[in-house]
mmCIF file of C-alpha atoms and ligand atoms in Angstrom:
data_model
loop_
_atom_site.group_PDB
_atom_site.id
_atom_site.type_symbol
_atom_site.label_atom_id
_atom_site.label_comp_id
_atom_site.label_asym_id
_atom_site.label_seq_id
_atom_site.Cartn_x
_atom_site.Cartn_y
_atom_site.Cartn_z
ATOM 1 C CA MET H 39 0.000 0.000 0.000
ATOM 2 C CA LYS H 40 1.425 3.375 -0.964
ATOM 3 C CA VAL H 41 0.058 6.508 0.720
ATOM 4 C CA VAL H 42 1.123 9.973 -0.441
ATOM 5 C CA VAL H 43 0.733 13.191 1.545
ATOM 6 C CA LEU H 44 0.742 16.347 -0.610
ATOM 7 C CA GLY H 45 1.540 19.264 1.682
ATOM 8 C CA ALA H 46 3.471 17.050 4.092
ATOM 9 C CA ALA H 47 5.642 19.770 5.634
ATOM 10 C CA GLY H 48 2.711 21.917 6.796
ATOM 11 C CA GLY H 49 0.755 22.176 10.024
ATOM 12 C CA ILE H 50 -1.515 19.220 9.232
ATOM 13 C CA GLY H 51 0.945 17.386 6.985
ATOM 14 C CA GLN H 52 3.588 16.825 9.641
ATOM 15 C CA PRO H 53 1.425 15.321 12.419
ATOM 16 C CA LEU H 54 -0.518 13.362 9.796
ATOM 17 C CA SER H 55 2.715 11.916 8.413
ATOM 18 C CA LEU H 56 3.831 11.008 11.942
ATOM 19 C CA LEU H 57 0.569 9.174 12.631
ATOM 20 C CA LEU H 58 0.738 7.383 9.281
ATOM 21 C CA LYS H 59 4.332 6.295 9.907
ATOM 22 C CA MET H 60 3.177 4.778 13.191
ATOM 23 C CA GLN H 61 -0.128 3.267 12.105
ATOM 24 C CA LEU H 62 -0.069 2.197 8.456
ATOM 25 C CA PRO H 63 0.155 -1.571 8.058
ATOM 26 C CA ALA H 64 3.598 -3.129 7.925
ATOM 27 C CA GLY H 65 5.027 -3.097 4.406
ATOM 28 C CA SER H 66 3.340 0.188 3.436
ATOM 29 C CA GLU H 67 5.154 3.014 1.682
ATOM 30 C CA LEU H 68 4.668 6.609 2.782
ATOM 31 C CA ALA H 69 5.670 9.362 0.321
ATOM 32 C CA LEU H 70 5.829 12.923 1.612
ATOM 33 C CA TYR H 71 5.698 15.790 -0.876
ATOM 34 C CA ASP H 72 5.837 19.506 -0.217
ATOM 35 C CA PRO H 73 7.540 22.338 -2.134
ATOM 36 C CA ALA H 74 9.193 23.363 1.168
ATOM 37 C CA PRO H 75 12.861 22.263 1.080
ATOM 38 C CA MET H 76 12.578 20.843 4.619
ATOM 39 C CA THR H 77 10.384 17.972 3.369
ATOM 40 C CA ARG H 78 13.279 15.579 2.895
ATOM 41 C CA GLY H 79 14.254 16.376 6.484
ATOM 42 C CA VAL H 80 10.744 15.575 7.717
ATOM 43 C CA ALA H 81 11.052 12.185 6.020
ATOM 44 C CA VAL H 82 14.512 11.554 7.511
ATOM 45 C CA ASP H 83 13.197 12.532 10.940
ATOM 46 C CA LEU H 84 10.253 10.112 10.640
ATOM 47 C CA SER H 85 12.493 7.348 9.320
ATOM 48 C CA HIS H 86 14.060 7.135 12.798
ATOM 49 C CA ILE H 87 10.761 5.881 14.253
ATOM 50 C CA PRO H 88 10.840 2.100 14.273
ATOM 51 C CA SER H 89 8.012 0.773 12.115
ATOM 52 C CA ARG H 90 7.780 -1.334 8.969
ATOM 53 C CA VAL H 91 6.589 1.683 6.965
ATOM 54 C CA GLN H 92 9.108 3.018 4.421
ATOM 55 C CA VAL H 93 9.097 6.807 4.298
ATOM 56 C CA ALA H 94 10.552 9.036 1.558
ATOM 57 C CA GLY H 95 10.528 12.821 1.119
ATOM 58 C CA PHE H 96 10.101 14.716 -2.158
ATOM 59 C CA THR H 97 10.313 18.425 -2.845
ATOM 60 C CA GLY H 98 10.582 20.807 -5.804
ATOM 61 C CA ARG H 99 7.735 21.997 -8.016
ATOM 62 C CA ASP H 100 6.622 18.614 -9.365
ATOM 63 C CA PRO H 101 5.035 15.950 -7.101
ATOM 64 C CA SER H 102 5.103 13.248 -9.829
ATOM 65 C CA ALA H 103 7.927 11.206 -8.292
ATOM 66 C CA ALA H 104 6.068 11.050 -4.978
ATOM 67 C CA LEU H 105 2.809 10.097 -6.711
ATOM 68 C CA ALA H 106 4.183 7.223 -8.809
ATOM 69 C CA GLY H 107 2.334 4.036 -7.846
ATOM 70 C CA ALA H 108 0.124 5.743 -5.228
ATOM 71 C CA ASP H 109 -2.921 3.904 -3.892
ATOM 72 C CA ILE H 110 -4.138 6.732 -1.654
ATOM 73 C CA VAL H 111 -3.381 10.458 -1.870
ATOM 74 C CA LEU H 112 -4.149 12.783 1.060
ATOM 75 C CA ILE H 113 -4.057 16.517 0.288
ATOM 76 C CA PRO H 114 -3.719 18.982 3.193
ATOM 77 C CA ALA H 115 -1.715 21.461 1.006
ATOM 78 C CA GLY H 116 -2.585 25.146 0.994
ATOM 79 C CA ILE H 117 -2.972 27.948 3.488
ATOM 80 C CA ALA H 118 -5.049 28.015 6.658
ATOM 81 C CA ARG H 119 -7.380 30.754 7.812
ATOM 82 C CA LYS H 120 -6.743 33.416 10.432
ATOM 83 C CA PRO H 121 -9.225 34.934 12.903
ATOM 84 C CA GLY H 122 -11.998 36.822 11.104
ATOM 85 C CA MET H 123 -11.748 34.706 7.939
ATOM 86 C CA GLU H 124 -14.274 32.187 6.638
ATOM 87 C CA ARG H 125 -13.120 29.014 4.897
ATOM 88 C CA SER H 126 -14.425 30.551 1.636
ATOM 89 C CA ASP H 127 -11.841 33.375 2.007
ATOM 90 C CA LEU H 128 -9.164 30.744 1.272
ATOM 91 C CA PHE H 129 -10.615 29.981 -2.159
ATOM 92 C CA LYS H 130 -8.396 32.392 -4.105
ATOM 93 C CA PHE H 131 -5.221 31.036 -2.471
ATOM 94 C CA ASN H 132 -5.971 27.324 -2.495
ATOM 95 C CA ALA H 133 -7.914 26.758 -5.737
ATOM 96 C CA GLY H 134 -4.805 26.981 -7.943
ATOM 97 C CA ILE H 135 -2.867 24.682 -5.608
ATOM 98 C CA ILE H 136 -5.572 22.004 -5.793
ATOM 99 C CA MET H 137 -5.865 22.307 -9.568
ATOM 100 C CA ASP H 138 -2.150 21.789 -9.995
ATOM 101 C CA LEU H 139 -1.826 18.886 -7.535
ATOM 102 C CA VAL H 140 -4.895 17.044 -8.813
ATOM 103 C CA GLN H 141 -3.684 17.433 -12.405
ATOM 104 C CA HIS H 142 -0.544 15.556 -11.376
ATOM 105 C CA CYS H 143 -2.630 12.890 -9.585
ATOM 106 C CA GLY H 144 -4.788 12.408 -12.686
ATOM 107 C CA ARG H 145 -1.736 11.976 -14.901
ATOM 108 C CA VAL H 146 0.480 9.900 -12.615
ATOM 109 C CA CYS H 147 -1.905 7.802 -10.466
ATOM 110 C CA PRO H 148 -5.397 8.001 -12.052
ATOM 111 C CA LYS H 149 -6.689 5.031 -10.032
ATOM 112 C CA ALA H 150 -5.624 6.385 -6.642
ATOM 113 C CA LEU H 151 -8.205 7.280 -4.000
ATOM 114 C CA ILE H 152 -7.877 11.028 -3.350
ATOM 115 C CA ALA H 153 -8.963 12.713 -0.111
ATOM 116 C CA ILE H 154 -8.932 16.526 -0.042
ATOM 117 C CA ILE H 155 -8.454 18.300 3.286
ATOM 118 C CA THR H 156 -7.650 21.725 1.799
ATOM 119 C CA ASN H 157 -10.273 24.394 2.449
ATOM 120 C CA PRO H 158 -12.798 25.363 1.292
ATOM 121 C CA VAL H 159 -13.479 21.631 0.881
ATOM 122 C CA ASN H 160 -16.987 22.336 -0.487
ATOM 123 C CA SER H 161 -15.397 24.008 -3.542
ATOM 124 C CA MET H 162 -12.048 22.182 -3.779
ATOM 125 C CA VAL H 163 -13.665 18.774 -4.393
ATOM 126 C CA PRO H 164 -15.715 20.082 -7.363
ATOM 127 C CA ILE H 165 -12.515 21.647 -8.753
ATOM 128 C CA ALA H 166 -10.764 18.271 -8.473
ATOM 129 C CA ALA H 167 -13.719 16.545 -10.172
ATOM 130 C CA GLU H 168 -13.532 18.995 -13.098
ATOM 131 C CA VAL H 169 -9.776 18.541 -13.476
ATOM 132 C CA LEU H 170 -10.040 14.743 -13.453
ATOM 133 C CA THR H 171 -12.986 14.872 -15.880
ATOM 134 C CA GLN H 172 -10.948 16.960 -18.306
ATOM 135 C CA LEU H 173 -8.169 14.375 -18.099
ATOM 136 C CA GLY H 174 -10.750 11.631 -18.799
ATOM 137 C CA VAL H 175 -10.051 9.797 -15.531
ATOM 138 C CA TYR H 176 -12.797 11.013 -13.159
ATOM 139 C CA ASP H 177 -14.399 8.267 -11.105
ATOM 140 C CA PRO H 178 -16.660 9.757 -8.389
ATOM 141 C CA ARG H 179 -16.094 6.700 -6.205
ATOM 142 C CA ARG H 180 -12.441 7.668 -5.816
ATOM 143 C CA LEU H 181 -12.705 11.346 -4.827
ATOM 144 C CA PHE H 182 -13.464 12.479 -1.255
ATOM 145 C CA GLY H 183 -13.599 15.691 0.744
ATOM 146 C CA LEU H 184 -12.488 14.991 4.279
ATOM 147 C CA THR H 185 -15.285 15.587 6.800
ATOM 148 C CA SER H 186 -14.300 13.085 9.449
ATOM 149 C CA LEU H 187 -13.163 15.931 11.708
ATOM 150 C CA ASP H 188 -16.808 17.024 11.964
ATOM 151 C CA VAL H 189 -17.728 13.472 12.954
ATOM 152 C CA ALA H 190 -14.855 13.298 15.466
ATOM 153 C CA ARG H 191 -15.877 16.634 16.988
ATOM 154 C CA SER H 192 -19.509 15.550 17.283
ATOM 155 C CA GLU H 193 -18.446 12.334 18.995
ATOM 156 C CA SER H 194 -16.128 14.250 21.276
ATOM 157 C CA PHE H 195 -18.780 16.793 22.341
ATOM 158 C CA CYS H 196 -21.153 13.903 22.936
ATOM 159 C CA LEU H 197 -18.630 12.151 25.217
ATOM 160 C CA ASP H 198 -18.129 15.401 27.153
ATOM 161 C CA MET H 199 -21.863 15.537 27.885
ATOM 162 C CA ASN H 200 -22.713 11.871 28.454
ATOM 163 C CA ARG H 201 -20.552 9.905 30.820
ATOM 164 C CA GLU H 202 -22.483 6.683 30.185
ATOM 165 C CA VAL H 203 -21.997 6.688 26.377
ATOM 166 C CA ASP H 204 -18.777 4.972 25.233
ATOM 167 C CA ALA H 205 -18.823 5.172 21.452
ATOM 168 C CA PRO H 206 -21.415 7.647 20.218
ATOM 169 C CA VAL H 207 -22.310 7.505 16.530
ATOM 170 C CA VAL H 208 -23.205 10.929 15.161
ATOM 171 C CA PRO H 209 -23.612 11.066 11.386
ATOM 172 C CA VAL H 210 -22.627 14.446 9.924
ATOM 173 C CA VAL H 211 -24.103 15.421 6.577
ATOM 174 C CA GLY H 212 -24.010 18.376 4.162
ATOM 175 C CA GLY H 213 -20.606 19.938 3.630
ATOM 176 C CA HIS H 214 -17.587 21.222 5.516
ATOM 177 C CA SER H 215 -18.118 24.928 6.121
ATOM 178 C CA GLY H 216 -20.179 26.803 8.705
ATOM 179 C CA LEU H 217 -23.897 26.235 8.243
ATOM 180 C CA THR H 218 -23.347 23.445 5.701
ATOM 181 C CA ILE H 219 -22.083 21.129 8.489
ATOM 182 C CA VAL H 220 -25.135 19.330 9.891
ATOM 183 C CA PRO H 221 -24.490 16.793 12.670
ATOM 184 C CA LEU H 222 -27.399 14.460 13.368
ATOM 185 C CA PHE H 223 -27.331 14.256 17.164
ATOM 186 C CA SER H 224 -30.824 12.742 17.101
ATOM 187 C CA HIS H 225 -29.076 9.449 16.222
ATOM 188 C CA VAL H 226 -27.559 9.308 19.713
ATOM 189 C CA ALA H 227 -29.690 7.266 22.104
ATOM 190 C CA GLU H 228 -29.934 10.174 24.553
ATOM 191 C CA HIS H 229 -32.987 12.356 23.960
ATOM 192 C CA TYR H 230 -32.215 15.984 23.192
ATOM 193 C CA THR H 231 -34.771 18.790 23.140
ATOM 194 C CA ASP H 232 -35.110 20.971 20.017
ATOM 195 C CA GLU H 233 -33.180 23.682 21.834
ATOM 196 C CA GLN H 234 -30.345 21.315 22.727
ATOM 197 C CA LEU H 235 -30.183 19.989 19.158
ATOM 198 C CA ARG H 236 -29.895 23.534 17.800
ATOM 199 C CA ALA H 237 -27.108 24.326 20.277
ATOM 200 C CA LEU H 238 -25.204 21.126 19.440
ATOM 201 C CA ILE H 239 -25.465 21.734 15.689
ATOM 202 C CA ALA H 240 -24.166 25.283 16.156
ATOM 203 C CA ARG H 241 -21.286 24.052 18.359
ATOM 204 C CA VAL H 242 -20.041 21.667 15.649
ATOM 205 C CA GLN H 243 -20.571 24.264 12.907
ATOM 206 C CA GLN H 244 -18.407 26.746 14.815
ATOM 207 C CA ALA H 245 -15.786 24.282 16.065
ATOM 208 C CA GLY H 246 -13.235 25.080 13.348
ATOM 209 C CA THR H 247 -13.604 28.817 14.071
ATOM 210 C CA GLU H 248 -13.223 28.129 17.805
ATOM 211 C CA VAL H 249 -9.778 26.622 17.083
ATOM 212 C CA VAL H 250 -8.804 29.421 14.666
ATOM 213 C CA GLU H 251 -9.648 32.038 17.309
ATOM 214 C CA ALA H 252 -7.915 30.142 20.114
ATOM 215 C CA LYS H 253 -4.752 29.841 18.004
ATOM 216 C CA ALA H 254 -4.887 33.644 17.594
ATOM 217 C CA GLY H 255 -3.441 33.980 14.108
ATOM 218 C CA ALA H 256 -1.193 30.900 14.182
ATOM 219 C CA GLY H 257 -3.526 28.807 12.016
ATOM 220 C CA SER H 258 -6.420 26.415 12.303
ATOM 221 C CA ALA H 259 -6.958 22.851 13.511
ATOM 222 C CA THR H 260 -3.917 20.701 12.752
ATOM 223 C CA LEU H 261 -3.773 17.966 15.385
ATOM 224 C CA ALA H 262 -7.425 16.900 15.441
ATOM 225 C CA MET H 263 -7.450 17.260 11.645
ATOM 226 C CA ALA H 264 -4.419 14.970 11.382
ATOM 227 C CA TYR H 265 -6.186 12.463 13.644
ATOM 228 C CA ALA H 266 -9.355 12.655 11.510
ATOM 229 C CA ALA H 267 -7.384 12.238 8.275
ATOM 230 C CA LEU H 268 -5.511 9.254 9.721
ATOM 231 C CA ARG H 269 -8.799 7.663 10.746
ATOM 232 C CA PHE H 270 -10.262 8.135 7.274
ATOM 233 C CA CYS H 271 -7.080 6.936 5.566
ATOM 234 C CA LEU H 272 -6.961 3.765 7.673
ATOM 235 C CA SER H 273 -10.555 3.039 6.629
ATOM 236 C CA LEU H 274 -9.541 3.431 2.960
ATOM 237 C CA VAL H 275 -6.590 1.100 3.554
ATOM 238 C CA ARG H 276 -8.764 -1.552 5.186
ATOM 239 C CA ALA H 277 -11.303 -1.316 2.362
ATOM 240 C CA LYS H 278 -8.555 -1.572 -0.258
ATOM 241 C CA GLN H 279 -7.270 -4.662 1.504
ATOM 242 C CA GLY H 280 -10.676 -6.287 1.036
ATOM 243 C CA GLU H 281 -12.244 -5.810 4.457
ATOM 244 C CA ALA H 282 -16.037 -5.580 4.093
ATOM 245 C CA ASP H 283 -18.524 -3.141 5.609
ATOM 246 C CA ILE H 284 -16.172 -0.252 6.320
ATOM 247 C CA ARG H 285 -18.495 2.609 7.181
ATOM 248 C CA GLU H 286 -17.226 6.167 6.769
ATOM 249 C CA TYR H 287 -18.375 9.731 6.225
ATOM 250 C CA ALA H 288 -17.049 12.039 3.523
ATOM 251 C CA TYR H 289 -18.052 14.713 1.030
ATOM 252 C CA ILE H 290 -18.595 12.929 -2.277
ATOM 253 C CA GLU H 291 -20.466 13.236 -5.556
ATOM 254 C CA GLY H 292 -23.887 11.596 -5.672
ATOM 255 C CA GLY H 293 -26.433 10.451 -3.155
ATOM 256 C CA HIS H 294 -28.354 13.708 -2.652
ATOM 257 C CA PRO H 295 -31.063 14.882 -5.043
ATOM 258 C CA GLN H 296 -30.498 18.597 -4.395
ATOM 259 C CA ALA H 297 -26.700 18.911 -4.294
ATOM 260 C CA ARG H 298 -24.149 17.377 -6.658
ATOM 261 C CA PHE H 299 -21.650 16.949 -3.787
ATOM 262 C CA PHE H 300 -22.787 16.094 -0.274
ATOM 263 C CA SER H 301 -21.190 14.671 2.850
ATOM 264 C CA GLN H 302 -22.912 11.525 4.017
ATOM 265 C CA PRO H 303 -22.365 8.015 5.331
ATOM 266 C CA MET H 304 -21.125 5.333 2.960
ATOM 267 C CA LEU H 305 -19.626 1.884 2.761
ATOM 268 C CA LEU H 306 -16.131 1.729 1.320
ATOM 269 C CA GLY H 307 -14.719 -0.935 -0.977
ATOM 270 C CA PRO H 308 -11.407 -1.450 -2.791
ATOM 271 C CA ASP H 309 -12.376 1.144 -5.447
ATOM 272 C CA GLY H 310 -13.605 3.784 -3.000
ATOM 273 C CA VAL H 311 -17.307 4.392 -2.386
ATOM 274 C CA ALA H 312 -19.116 1.048 -2.602
ATOM 275 C CA GLN H 313 -22.532 2.228 -1.428
ATOM 276 C CA VAL H 314 -24.011 5.509 -0.231
ATOM 277 C CA LEU H 315 -25.982 4.885 2.964
ATOM 278 C CA ASP H 316 -29.275 6.306 4.070
ATOM 279 C CA TYR H 317 -28.993 8.603 7.090
ATOM 280 C CA SER H 318 -32.665 8.744 8.076
ATOM 281 C CA PRO H 319 -34.384 9.328 10.408
ATOM 282 C CA VAL H 320 -33.703 13.040 10.479
ATOM 283 C CA HIS H 321 -35.229 15.151 13.257
ATOM 284 C CA SER H 322 -37.234 18.188 12.115
ATOM 285 C CA VAL H 323 -34.617 20.555 13.606
ATOM 286 C CA GLU H 324 -31.897 18.776 11.607
ATOM 287 C CA GLN H 325 -34.014 18.734 8.445
ATOM 288 C CA ALA H 326 -34.533 22.491 8.764
ATOM 289 C CA ALA H 327 -30.747 22.914 9.065
ATOM 290 C CA ILE H 328 -30.206 20.809 5.915
ATOM 291 C CA ASP H 329 -32.884 22.631 3.926
ATOM 292 C CA GLY H 330 -31.577 26.016 5.068
ATOM 293 C CA MET H 331 -27.967 25.407 4.054
ATOM 294 C CA LEU H 332 -28.532 23.862 0.599
ATOM 295 C CA PRO H 333 -28.369 27.201 -1.304
ATOM 296 C CA THR H 334 -25.000 27.983 0.353
ATOM 297 C CA LEU H 335 -23.648 24.513 -0.376
ATOM 298 C CA ASN H 336 -24.756 24.685 -4.010
ATOM 299 C CA GLN H 337 -23.248 28.148 -4.418
ATOM 300 C CA GLU H 338 -19.894 26.873 -3.035
ATOM 301 C CA ILE H 339 -20.021 23.848 -5.354
ATOM 302 C CA GLN H 340 -20.777 26.074 -8.367
ATOM 303 C CA GLN H 341 -17.919 28.435 -7.470
ATOM 304 C CA GLY H 342 -15.487 25.510 -7.710
ATOM 305 C CA ILE H 343 -16.943 24.235 -10.985
ATOM 306 C CA ASP H 344 -16.936 27.702 -12.596
ATOM 307 C CA TYR H 345 -13.366 28.397 -11.514
ATOM 308 C CA ALA H 346 -12.054 25.079 -12.843
ATOM 309 C CA ARG H 347 -13.932 25.371 -16.155
ATOM 310 C CA ASN H 348 -12.613 28.909 -16.712
ATOM 311 C CA VAL H 349 -9.011 27.928 -16.006
ATOM 312 C CA LEU H 350 -9.208 24.719 -18.033
ATOM 313 C CA GLN H 351 -10.618 26.640 -21.045
ATOM 314 C CA ASP H 352 -7.629 29.020 -21.183
HETATM 315 C C1 LMR J 593 -11.599 22.805 10.627
HETATM 316 O O1 LMR J 593 -12.778 22.436 10.557
HETATM 317 O O2 LMR J 593 -11.008 22.938 11.714
HETATM 318 C C2 LMR J 593 -10.841 23.067 9.359
HETATM 319 O O3 LMR J 593 -11.715 23.081 8.278
HETATM 320 C C3 LMR J 593 -10.001 24.282 9.407
HETATM 321 C C4 LMR J 593 -10.790 25.580 9.519
HETATM 322 O O4 LMR J 593 -10.383 26.570 8.883
HETATM 323 O O5 LMR J 593 -11.758 25.636 10.255
#
């Protein structure tokens, strides 16, 4: 199994690479790419951790050498927001980065499973889909926007509130920005009032901003994001190795009648999404949150599509 991290020297990339070095199955290869010259050093540093995972660092302007033979590509590349910014404010910085990296993925490892962490995820995934379509290699089963941090946060807030719950399952649907993040706390056995559900939804929607503000200009979530990306990557690995019934959540194409891309539960298989799962029942408070955010989600999707089509035409 070969896993590639594009943006490996950054705030998410480094802890993610550390976790992967420690937790990928024995015999895996881990390729770290980042234009920052220190990337080879990050790989050397990690190579001193005893595990049967081979790690190599790649730098320069072209990630092709890192991508050769990749099974899974994780992309945290790009810049993070500062206090006062929305994820959408990162669009103009990160869109070009994603276009370039995904073009290389499409050319070098067209069958790889690609998970995009770079914000705004709601627009970056449509950009990637357009790029891969233009290259003639787009397979919606293989492209994901990472939303497992929203799931992890929902589980974590649930554990904080309920001492008797050990492993809460909280599906999170919609997208990965502000109001588009809709956690379904009604799936937890505990009964919540409408008021409590509204407060919990808002808490998860604002969790990324809570970290950005607490870090006071030094970036956004890196450690919990690295954990969430590891968790998702290990699910992809297990599915690729033939394990059945791997349930995950991610932002993917298909499965929702009113949005081309939507985050939702799914079963994974060796080729990526094997089956989109139903997430009903949905409480009326949650349904109102989904209905209310759809115009925003669709506008963010369209922004990505329009950008990619304009650039690809030139
Ligand atoms: C998060 O949810 O923490 C990330 O999307 C980073 C951010 O800017 O909020």
